[in-house]
Short mmCIF file of C-alpha atoms in Angstrom, two decimals:
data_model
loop_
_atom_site.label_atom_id
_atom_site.label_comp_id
_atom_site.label_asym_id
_atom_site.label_seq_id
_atom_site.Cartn_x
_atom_site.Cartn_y
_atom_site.Cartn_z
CA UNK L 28 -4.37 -9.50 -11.97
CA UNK L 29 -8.22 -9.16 -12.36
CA UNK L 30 -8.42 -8.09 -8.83
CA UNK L 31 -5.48 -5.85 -9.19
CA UNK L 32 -7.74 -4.36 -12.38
CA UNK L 33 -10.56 -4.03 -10.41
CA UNK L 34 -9.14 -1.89 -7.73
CA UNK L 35 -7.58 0.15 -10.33
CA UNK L 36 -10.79 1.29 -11.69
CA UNK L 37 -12.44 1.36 -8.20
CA UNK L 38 -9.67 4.25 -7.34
CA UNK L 39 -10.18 5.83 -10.16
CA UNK L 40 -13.89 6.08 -10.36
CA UNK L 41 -13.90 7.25 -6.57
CA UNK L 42 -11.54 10.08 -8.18
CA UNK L 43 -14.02 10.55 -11.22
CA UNK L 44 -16.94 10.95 -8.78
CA UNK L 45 -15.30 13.91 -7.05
CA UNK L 46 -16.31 15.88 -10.22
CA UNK L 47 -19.53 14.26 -11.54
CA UNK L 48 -21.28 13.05 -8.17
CA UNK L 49 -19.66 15.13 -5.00
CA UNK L 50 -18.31 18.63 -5.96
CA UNK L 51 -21.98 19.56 -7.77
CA UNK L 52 -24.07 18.60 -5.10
CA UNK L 53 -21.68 20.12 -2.48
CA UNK L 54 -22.37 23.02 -4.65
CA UNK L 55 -25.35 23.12 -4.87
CA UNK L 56 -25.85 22.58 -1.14
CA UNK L 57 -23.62 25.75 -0.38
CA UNK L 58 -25.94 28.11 -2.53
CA UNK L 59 -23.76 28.23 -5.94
CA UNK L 60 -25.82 29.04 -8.88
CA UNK L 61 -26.15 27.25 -12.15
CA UNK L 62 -23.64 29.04 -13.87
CA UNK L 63 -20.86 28.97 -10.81
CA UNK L 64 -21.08 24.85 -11.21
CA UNK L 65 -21.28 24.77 -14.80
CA UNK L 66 -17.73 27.08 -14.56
CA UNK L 67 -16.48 24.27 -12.23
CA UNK L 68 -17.64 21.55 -14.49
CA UNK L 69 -15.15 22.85 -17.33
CA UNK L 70 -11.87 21.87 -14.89
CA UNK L 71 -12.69 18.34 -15.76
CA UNK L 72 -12.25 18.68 -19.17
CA UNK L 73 -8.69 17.56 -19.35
CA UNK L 74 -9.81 14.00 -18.59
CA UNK L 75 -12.09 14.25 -21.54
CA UNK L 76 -9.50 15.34 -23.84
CA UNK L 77 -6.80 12.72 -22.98
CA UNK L 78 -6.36 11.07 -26.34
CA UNK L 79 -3.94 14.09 -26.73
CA UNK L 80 -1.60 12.25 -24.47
CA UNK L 81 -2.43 8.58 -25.45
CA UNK L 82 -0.30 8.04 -28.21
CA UNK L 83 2.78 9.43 -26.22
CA UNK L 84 1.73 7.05 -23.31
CA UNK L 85 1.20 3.63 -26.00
CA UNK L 86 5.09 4.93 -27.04
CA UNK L 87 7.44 6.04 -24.67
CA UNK L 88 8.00 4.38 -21.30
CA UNK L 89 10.55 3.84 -18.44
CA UNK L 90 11.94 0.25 -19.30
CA UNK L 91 12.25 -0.61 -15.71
CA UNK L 92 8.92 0.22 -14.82
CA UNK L 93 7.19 -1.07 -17.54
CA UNK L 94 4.57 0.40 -20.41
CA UNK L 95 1.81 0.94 -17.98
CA UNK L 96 3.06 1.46 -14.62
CA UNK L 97 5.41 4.37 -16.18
CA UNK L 98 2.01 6.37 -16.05
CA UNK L 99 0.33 4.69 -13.42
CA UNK L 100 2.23 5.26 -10.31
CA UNK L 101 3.41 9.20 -10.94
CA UNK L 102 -0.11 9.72 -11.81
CA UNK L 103 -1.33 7.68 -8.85
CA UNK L 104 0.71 9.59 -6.29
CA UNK L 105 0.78 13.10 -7.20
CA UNK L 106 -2.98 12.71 -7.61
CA UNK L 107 -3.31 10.95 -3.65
CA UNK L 108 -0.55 14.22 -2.50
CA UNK L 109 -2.96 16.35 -4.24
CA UNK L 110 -6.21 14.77 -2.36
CA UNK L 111 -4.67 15.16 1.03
CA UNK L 112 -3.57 18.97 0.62
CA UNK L 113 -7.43 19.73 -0.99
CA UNK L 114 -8.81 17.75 1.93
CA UNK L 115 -7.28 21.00 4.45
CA UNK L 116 -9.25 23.51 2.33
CA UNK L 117 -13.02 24.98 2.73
CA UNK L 118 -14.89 24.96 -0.41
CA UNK L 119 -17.05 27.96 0.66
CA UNK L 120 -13.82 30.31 0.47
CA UNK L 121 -11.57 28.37 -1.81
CA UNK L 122 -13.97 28.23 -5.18
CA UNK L 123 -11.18 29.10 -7.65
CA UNK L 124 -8.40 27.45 -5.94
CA UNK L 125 -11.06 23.92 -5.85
CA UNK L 126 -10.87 24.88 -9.00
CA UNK L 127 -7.15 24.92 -10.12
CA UNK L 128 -6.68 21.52 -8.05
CA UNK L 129 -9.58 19.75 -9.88
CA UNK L 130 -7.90 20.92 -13.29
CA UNK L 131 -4.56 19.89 -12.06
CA UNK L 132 -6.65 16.11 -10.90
CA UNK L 133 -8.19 16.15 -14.05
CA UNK L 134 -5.30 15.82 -16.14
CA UNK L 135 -3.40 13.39 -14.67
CA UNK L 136 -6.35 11.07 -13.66
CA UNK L 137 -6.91 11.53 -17.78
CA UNK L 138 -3.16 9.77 -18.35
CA UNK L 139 -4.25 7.50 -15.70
CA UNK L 140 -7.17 6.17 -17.53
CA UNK L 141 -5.09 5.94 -20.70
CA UNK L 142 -2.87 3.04 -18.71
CA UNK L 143 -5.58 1.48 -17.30
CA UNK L 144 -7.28 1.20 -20.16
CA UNK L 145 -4.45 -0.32 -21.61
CA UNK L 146 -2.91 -2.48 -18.97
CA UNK L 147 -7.29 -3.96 -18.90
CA UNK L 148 -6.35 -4.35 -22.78
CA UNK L 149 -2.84 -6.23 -21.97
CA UNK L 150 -4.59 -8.63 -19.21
CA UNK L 151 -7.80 -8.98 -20.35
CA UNK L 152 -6.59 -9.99 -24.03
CA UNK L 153 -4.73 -12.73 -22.35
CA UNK L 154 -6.79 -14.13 -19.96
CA UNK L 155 -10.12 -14.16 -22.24
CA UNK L 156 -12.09 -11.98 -19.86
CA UNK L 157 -14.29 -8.88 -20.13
CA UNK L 158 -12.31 -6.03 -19.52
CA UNK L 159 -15.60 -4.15 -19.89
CA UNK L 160 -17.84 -6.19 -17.07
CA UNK L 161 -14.56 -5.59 -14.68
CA UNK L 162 -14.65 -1.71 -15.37
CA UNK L 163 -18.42 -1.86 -14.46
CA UNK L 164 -17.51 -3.49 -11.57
CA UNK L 165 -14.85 -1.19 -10.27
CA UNK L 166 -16.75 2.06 -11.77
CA UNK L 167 -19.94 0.68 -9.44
CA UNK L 168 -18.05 0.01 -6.48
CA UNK L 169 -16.09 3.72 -6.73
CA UNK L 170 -19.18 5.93 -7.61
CA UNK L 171 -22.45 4.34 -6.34
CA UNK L 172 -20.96 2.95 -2.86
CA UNK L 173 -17.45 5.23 -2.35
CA UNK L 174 -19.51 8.09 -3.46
CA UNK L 175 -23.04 7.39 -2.50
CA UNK L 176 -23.45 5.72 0.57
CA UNK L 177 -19.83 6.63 2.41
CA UNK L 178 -19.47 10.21 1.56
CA UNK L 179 -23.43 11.02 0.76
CA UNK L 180 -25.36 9.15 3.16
CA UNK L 181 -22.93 9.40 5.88
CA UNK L 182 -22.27 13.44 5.16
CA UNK L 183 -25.91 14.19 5.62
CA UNK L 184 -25.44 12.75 8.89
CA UNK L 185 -22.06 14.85 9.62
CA UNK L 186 -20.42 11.88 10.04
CA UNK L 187 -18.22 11.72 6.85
CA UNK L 188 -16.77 15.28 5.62
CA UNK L 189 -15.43 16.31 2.01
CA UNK L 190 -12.02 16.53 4.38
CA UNK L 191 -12.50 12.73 5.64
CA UNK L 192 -13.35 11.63 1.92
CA UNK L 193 -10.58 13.10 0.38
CA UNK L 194 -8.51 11.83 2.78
CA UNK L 195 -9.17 8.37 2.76
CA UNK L 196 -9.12 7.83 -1.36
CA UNK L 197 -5.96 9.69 -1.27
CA UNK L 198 -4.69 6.76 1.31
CA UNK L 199 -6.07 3.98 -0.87
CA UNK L 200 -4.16 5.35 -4.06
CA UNK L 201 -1.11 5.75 -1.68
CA UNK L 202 -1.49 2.03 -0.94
CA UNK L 203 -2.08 0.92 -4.47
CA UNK L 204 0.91 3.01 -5.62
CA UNK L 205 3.03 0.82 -3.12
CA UNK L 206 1.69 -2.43 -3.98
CA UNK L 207 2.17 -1.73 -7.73
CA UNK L 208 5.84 -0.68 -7.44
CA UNK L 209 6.77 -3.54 -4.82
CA UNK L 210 4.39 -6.58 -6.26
CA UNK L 211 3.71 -5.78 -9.70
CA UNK L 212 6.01 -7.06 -12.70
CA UNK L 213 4.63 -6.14 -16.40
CA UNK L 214 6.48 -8.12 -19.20
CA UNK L 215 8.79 -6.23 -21.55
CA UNK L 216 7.94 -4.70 -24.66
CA UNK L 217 8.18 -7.05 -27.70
CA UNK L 218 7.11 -4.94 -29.98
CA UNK L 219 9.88 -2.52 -31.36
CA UNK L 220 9.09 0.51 -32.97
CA UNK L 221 10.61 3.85 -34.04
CA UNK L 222 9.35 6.15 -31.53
CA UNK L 223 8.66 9.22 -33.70
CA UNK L 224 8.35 7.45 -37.36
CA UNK L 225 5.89 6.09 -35.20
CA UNK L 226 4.23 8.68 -33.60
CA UNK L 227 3.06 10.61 -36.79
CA UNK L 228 1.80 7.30 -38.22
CA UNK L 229 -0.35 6.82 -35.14
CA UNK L 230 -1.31 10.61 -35.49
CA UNK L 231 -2.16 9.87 -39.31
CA UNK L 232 -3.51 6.66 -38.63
CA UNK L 233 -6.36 8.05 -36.25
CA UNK L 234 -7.74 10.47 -38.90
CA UNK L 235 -7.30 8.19 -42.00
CA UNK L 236 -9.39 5.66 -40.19
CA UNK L 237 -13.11 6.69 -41.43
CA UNK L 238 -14.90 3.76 -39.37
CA UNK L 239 -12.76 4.55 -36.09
CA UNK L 240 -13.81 8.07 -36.63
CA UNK L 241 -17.67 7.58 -37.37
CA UNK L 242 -17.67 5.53 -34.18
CA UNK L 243 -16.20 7.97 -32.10
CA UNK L 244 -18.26 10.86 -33.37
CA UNK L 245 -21.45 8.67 -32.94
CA UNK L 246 -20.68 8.16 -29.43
CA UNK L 247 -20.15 11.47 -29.00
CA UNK L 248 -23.70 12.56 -30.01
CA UNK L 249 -25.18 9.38 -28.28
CA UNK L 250 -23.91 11.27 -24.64
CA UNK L 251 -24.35 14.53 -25.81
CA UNK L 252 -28.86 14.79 -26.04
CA UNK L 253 -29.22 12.20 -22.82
CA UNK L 254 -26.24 13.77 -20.65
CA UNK L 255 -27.84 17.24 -19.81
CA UNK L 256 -30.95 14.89 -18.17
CA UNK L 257 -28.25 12.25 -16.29
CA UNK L 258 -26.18 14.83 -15.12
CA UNK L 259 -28.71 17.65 -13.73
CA UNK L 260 -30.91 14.73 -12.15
CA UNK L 261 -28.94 14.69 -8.79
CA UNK L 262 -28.85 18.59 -8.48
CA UNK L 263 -32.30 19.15 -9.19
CA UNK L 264 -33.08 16.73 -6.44
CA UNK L 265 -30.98 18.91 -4.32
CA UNK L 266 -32.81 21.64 -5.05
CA UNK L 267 -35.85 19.75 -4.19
CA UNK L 268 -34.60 19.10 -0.72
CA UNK L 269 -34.80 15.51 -1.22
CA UNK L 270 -33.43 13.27 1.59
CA UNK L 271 -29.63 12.88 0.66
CA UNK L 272 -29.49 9.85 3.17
CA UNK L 273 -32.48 7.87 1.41
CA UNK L 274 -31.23 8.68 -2.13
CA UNK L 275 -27.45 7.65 -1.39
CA UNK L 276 -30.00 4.35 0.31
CA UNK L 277 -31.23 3.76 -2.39
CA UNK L 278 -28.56 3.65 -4.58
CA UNK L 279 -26.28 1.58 -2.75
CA UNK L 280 -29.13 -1.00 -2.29
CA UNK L 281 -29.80 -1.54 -5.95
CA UNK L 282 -25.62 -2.03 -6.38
CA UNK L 283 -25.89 -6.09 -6.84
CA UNK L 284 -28.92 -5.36 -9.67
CA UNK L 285 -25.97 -3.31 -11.06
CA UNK L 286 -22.98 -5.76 -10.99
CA UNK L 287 -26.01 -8.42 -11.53
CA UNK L 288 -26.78 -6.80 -14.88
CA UNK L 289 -23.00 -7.90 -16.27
CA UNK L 290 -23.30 -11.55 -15.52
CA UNK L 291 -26.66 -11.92 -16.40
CA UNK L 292 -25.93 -10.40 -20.17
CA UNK L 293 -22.84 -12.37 -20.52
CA UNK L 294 -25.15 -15.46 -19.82
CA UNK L 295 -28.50 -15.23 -21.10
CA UNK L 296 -27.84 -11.89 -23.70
CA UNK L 297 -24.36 -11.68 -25.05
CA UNK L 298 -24.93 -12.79 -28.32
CA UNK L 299 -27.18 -9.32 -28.76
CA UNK L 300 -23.73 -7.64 -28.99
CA UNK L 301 -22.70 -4.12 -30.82
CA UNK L 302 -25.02 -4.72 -33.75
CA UNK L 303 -27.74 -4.22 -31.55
CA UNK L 304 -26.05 -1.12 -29.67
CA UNK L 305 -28.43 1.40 -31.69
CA UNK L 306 -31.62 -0.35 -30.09
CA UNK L 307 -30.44 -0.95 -26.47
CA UNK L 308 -28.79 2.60 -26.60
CA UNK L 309 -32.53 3.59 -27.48
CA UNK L 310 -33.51 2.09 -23.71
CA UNK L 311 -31.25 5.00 -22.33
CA UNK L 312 -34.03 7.60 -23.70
CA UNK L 313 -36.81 5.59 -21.55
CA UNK L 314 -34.70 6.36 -18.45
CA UNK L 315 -34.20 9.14 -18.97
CA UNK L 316 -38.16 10.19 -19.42
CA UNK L 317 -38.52 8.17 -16.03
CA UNK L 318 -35.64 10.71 -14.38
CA UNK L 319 -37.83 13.92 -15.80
CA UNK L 320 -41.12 12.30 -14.76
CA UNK L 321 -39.98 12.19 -11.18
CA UNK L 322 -38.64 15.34 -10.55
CA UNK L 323 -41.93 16.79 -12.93
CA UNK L 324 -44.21 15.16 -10.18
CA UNK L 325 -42.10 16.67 -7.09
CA UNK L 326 -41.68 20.22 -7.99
CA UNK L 327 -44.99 20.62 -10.12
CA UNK L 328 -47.60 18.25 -9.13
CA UNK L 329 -46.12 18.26 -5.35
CA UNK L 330 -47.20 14.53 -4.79
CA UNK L 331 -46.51 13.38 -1.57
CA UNK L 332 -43.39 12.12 -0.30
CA UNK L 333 -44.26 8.11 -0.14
CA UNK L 334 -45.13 8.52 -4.03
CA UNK L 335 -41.69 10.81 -4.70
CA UNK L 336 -39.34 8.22 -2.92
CA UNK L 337 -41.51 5.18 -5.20
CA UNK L 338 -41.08 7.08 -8.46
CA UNK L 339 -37.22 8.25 -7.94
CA UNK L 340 -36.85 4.34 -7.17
CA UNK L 341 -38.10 3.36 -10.39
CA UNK L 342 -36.24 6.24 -12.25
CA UNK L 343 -33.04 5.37 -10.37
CA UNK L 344 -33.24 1.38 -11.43
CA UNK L 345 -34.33 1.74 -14.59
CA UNK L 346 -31.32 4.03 -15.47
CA UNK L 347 -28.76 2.25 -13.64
CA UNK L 348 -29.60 -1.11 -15.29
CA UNK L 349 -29.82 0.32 -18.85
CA UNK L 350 -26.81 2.23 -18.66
CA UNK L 351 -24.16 -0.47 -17.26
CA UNK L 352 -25.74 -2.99 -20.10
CA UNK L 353 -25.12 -0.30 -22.76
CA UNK L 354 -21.41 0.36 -21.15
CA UNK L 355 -20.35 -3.29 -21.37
CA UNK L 356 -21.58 -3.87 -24.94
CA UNK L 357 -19.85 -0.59 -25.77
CA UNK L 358 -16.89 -1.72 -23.59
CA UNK L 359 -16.70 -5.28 -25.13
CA UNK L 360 -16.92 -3.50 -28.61
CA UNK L 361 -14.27 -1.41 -28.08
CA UNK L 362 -11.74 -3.70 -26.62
CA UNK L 363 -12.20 -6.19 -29.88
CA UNK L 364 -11.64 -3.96 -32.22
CA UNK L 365 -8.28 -2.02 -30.49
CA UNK L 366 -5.43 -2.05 -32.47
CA UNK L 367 -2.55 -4.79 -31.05
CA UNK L 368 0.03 -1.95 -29.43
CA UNK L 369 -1.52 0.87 -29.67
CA UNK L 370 -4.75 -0.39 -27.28
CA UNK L 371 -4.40 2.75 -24.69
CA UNK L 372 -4.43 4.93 -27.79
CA UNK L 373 -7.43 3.42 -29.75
CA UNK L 374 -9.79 3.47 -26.33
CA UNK L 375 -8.69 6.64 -25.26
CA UNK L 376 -10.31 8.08 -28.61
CA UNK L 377 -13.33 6.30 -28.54
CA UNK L 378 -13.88 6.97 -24.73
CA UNK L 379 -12.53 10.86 -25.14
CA UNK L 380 -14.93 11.61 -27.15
CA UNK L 381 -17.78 9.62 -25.86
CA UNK L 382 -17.45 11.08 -22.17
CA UNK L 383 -16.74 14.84 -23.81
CA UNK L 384 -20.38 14.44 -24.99
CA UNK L 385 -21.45 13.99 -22.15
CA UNK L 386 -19.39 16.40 -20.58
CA UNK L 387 -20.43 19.12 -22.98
CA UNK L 388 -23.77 18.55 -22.39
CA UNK L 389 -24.34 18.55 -18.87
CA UNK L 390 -21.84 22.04 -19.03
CA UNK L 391 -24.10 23.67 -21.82
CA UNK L 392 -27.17 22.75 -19.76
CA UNK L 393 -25.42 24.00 -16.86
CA UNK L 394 -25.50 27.23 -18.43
CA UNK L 395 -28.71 27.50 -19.69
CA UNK L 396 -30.62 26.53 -17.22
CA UNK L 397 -30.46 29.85 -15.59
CA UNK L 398 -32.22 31.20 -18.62
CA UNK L 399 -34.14 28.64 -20.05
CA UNK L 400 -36.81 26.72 -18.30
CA UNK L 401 -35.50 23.11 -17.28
CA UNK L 402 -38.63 21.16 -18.25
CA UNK L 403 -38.47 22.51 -22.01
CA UNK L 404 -34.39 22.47 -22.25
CA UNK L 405 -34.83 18.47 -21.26
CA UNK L 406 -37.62 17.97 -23.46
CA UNK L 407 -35.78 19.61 -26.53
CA UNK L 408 -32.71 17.11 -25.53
CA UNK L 409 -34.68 14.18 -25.03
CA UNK L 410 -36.54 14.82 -28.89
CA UNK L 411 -33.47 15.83 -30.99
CA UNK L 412 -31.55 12.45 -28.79
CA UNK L 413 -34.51 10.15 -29.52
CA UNK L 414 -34.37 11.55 -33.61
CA UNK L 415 -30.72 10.60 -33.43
CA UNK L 416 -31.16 7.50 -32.03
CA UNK L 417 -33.28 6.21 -34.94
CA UNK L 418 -31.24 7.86 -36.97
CA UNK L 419 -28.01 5.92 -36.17
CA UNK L 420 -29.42 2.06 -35.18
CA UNK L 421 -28.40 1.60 -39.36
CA UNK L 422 -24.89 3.08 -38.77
CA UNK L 423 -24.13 1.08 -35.74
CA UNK L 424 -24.82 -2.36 -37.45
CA UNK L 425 -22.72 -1.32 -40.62
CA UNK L 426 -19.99 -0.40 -37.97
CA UNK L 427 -20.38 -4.04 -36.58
CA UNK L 428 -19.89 -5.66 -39.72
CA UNK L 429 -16.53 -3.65 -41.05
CA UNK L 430 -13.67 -6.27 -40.60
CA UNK L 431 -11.53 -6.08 -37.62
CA UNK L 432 -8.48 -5.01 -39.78
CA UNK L 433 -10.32 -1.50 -41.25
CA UNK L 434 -10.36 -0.67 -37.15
CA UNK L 435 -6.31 -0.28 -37.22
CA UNK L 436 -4.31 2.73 -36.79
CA UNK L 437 -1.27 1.04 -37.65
CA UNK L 438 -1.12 -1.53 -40.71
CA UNK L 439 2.20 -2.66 -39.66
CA UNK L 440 4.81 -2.29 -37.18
CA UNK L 441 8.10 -0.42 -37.58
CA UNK L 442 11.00 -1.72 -37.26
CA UNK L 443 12.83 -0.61 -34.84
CA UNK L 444 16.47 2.31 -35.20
#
């Protein structure tokens, strides 16, 4: 079931990475301004706000399919039927209607993520594992080798189109569709609740919970100073006619440092768990100076290429190490303190809003980027992050110490009609 998990998450990040890694480079490669990809970034957005559908998803079900795969497999296949129709399509003459798919995408891979999240919160519960360390895993596999090194590397090369990529994820979710519905058994439902009754508790639940809430809105603003840097790193490399080969390289050879990272916390590091999350968050801000740095030195100093390719190695390490250690402590977090039934709802706020900040922020730099100078708009982010940073390391330990119980939407189940 943990390999079954894995390859969840590895389709779905390979579907995430359409938006975040391959559509804005594409993009950018085919002349679109700042303002034309920001406009596409928005048709994601419906991923981002998916704890509208989560409590819906934790509720109602088909019996015969089972609590998660009720979502999973519709999602799954209209999302793979989807792929294969985009993959017919030019992106230079169908902008709006790349558009309308990727919104259509968006919101089912959204309800997706909601079961996955849960059925990871079902298993992983079980079995004692790290539901977290698997997503980094499967989110490593999909973006930095799916994305990176298949579709980047090998497109620079013309071997590997957007037509041939879209192609073959939509046949991988076609086959994981098939082995779900013909190999896959979930347990029944013990739990038995009045659907509605229930659904306005869980509603009420979500804003009557202060510490769920703080969490959630500190993640938020923890994406939303250091996204606008992450996200505009790859384009502005673009722009700076970097090799696309060596980068996608380069990526996909540092790939065991970033599963590594996982086993080596759990090891040597786990005990400096969520009460520490302020300070190792804090790391994220020194990766994100080294990203600046390196494009500073390319477009202003214009050092020479053997000096580029060093520094966008260091840059590209040091952020890819600090961010999968501050996912799985995050991740681990999360999955402790999910209520019992409702665990699809209770991640699907904490991750909604953490991803919208950095959604938000990469779209609002987006924007102003074609106005504002880059340098200073990434400076002003990196400040007002690093102020907030300090500022919350006291919030984050009082978070760690509340009692598991105060972290429930739901202080007892309803009986059932």
């Amino acid at each position: 079931m943990n390999y079954l998990l894995l390859f969840l998450y590895i389709y779905q990040s390979s579907m995430l990475s359409i938006f975040t890694q391959i559509m804005p480079i594409l993009l950018a490669e085919h002349g679109f301004n700042y303002e034309q990809q920001g406009l596409f970034s928005l048709v994601a957005y419906p991923f981002f706000f998916k704890i509208i559908f989560a409590p819906f998803i934790d509720l109602f079900h088909f019996k015969s399919l089972g609590r998660r795969r009720s979502y999973i497999l519709p999602c799954t296949i209209l999302m793979s039927f989807n792929l294969f129709w985009q993959s017919s399509l030019d992106i230079q003459h169908n902008y709006l209607l790349f558009c309308l798919i990727g919104l259509f995408n968006a919101t089912f891979l959204g309800m997706q993520d909601i079961a996955i999240d849960g059925f990871a919160a079902d298993l992983c519960k079980k079995s004692n594992e790290s539901s977290a360390h698997i997503l980094n895993v499967g989110y490593t596999i999909g973006s930095s080798f799916l994305a990176n090194f298949i579709f980047h590397s090998l497109n620079k090369y013309q071997l590997c189109s957007l037509s041939t990529y879209l192609k073959m994820i939509s046949v991988f979710g076609l086959l994981m569709a098939t082995y779900l519905l013909l190999k896959v058994k979930e347990e029944p439902n013990t739990q038995l609740i009045r659907k509605l009754t229930g659904f306005r508790q869980v509603i009420k639940g979500i804003f009557g919970n202060e510490n769920l809430i703080t969490l959630s809105l500190l993640l938020f603003f923890d994406r939303y100073g250091v996204a606008p840097i992450e996200s505009t790193f790859r384009i502005k490399l673009t722009e700076l006619k970097f090799n696309k080969a060596y980068v996608s390289f380069m990526d996909t050879a540092i790939i065991p440092l970033k599963i590594g990272v996982g086993f080596v916390y759990h090891k040597y590091f786990s005990k400096y768990n969520f009460e520490y999350y302020g300070y190792v968050q804090g790391f994220r801000l020194i990766s994100c100076l080294f990203a600046i740095l390196t494009v500073f030195l390319v477009d202003v100093v214009k050092v020479n290429d053997t000096l580029s390719y060093i520094a966008l190695f260091i840059a590209s390490t040091t952020w890819w190490i600090v961010f999968n250690l501050t996912f799985i402590v995050r991740g681990n977090f999360q999955m402790k303190i999910t209520t019992p039934g409702y665990e699809a709802t209770t991640l699907a706020l904490m991750n909604s809003l953490g991803s919208l900040g950095g959604k938000t922020g990469f779209s609002l730099c987006m924007f102003l980027t074609e106005y504002v100078n880059y340098y200073c708009f990434a400076c002003f982010a990196l400040v007002a992050q690093l102020l907030f940073t300090l500022k919350s390391i006291k919030l984050y330990k009082r978070l760690y110490n509340v009692p598991l119980e105060k972290y429930s939407i739901i202080r007892q189940n309803l009986k059932s009609e």
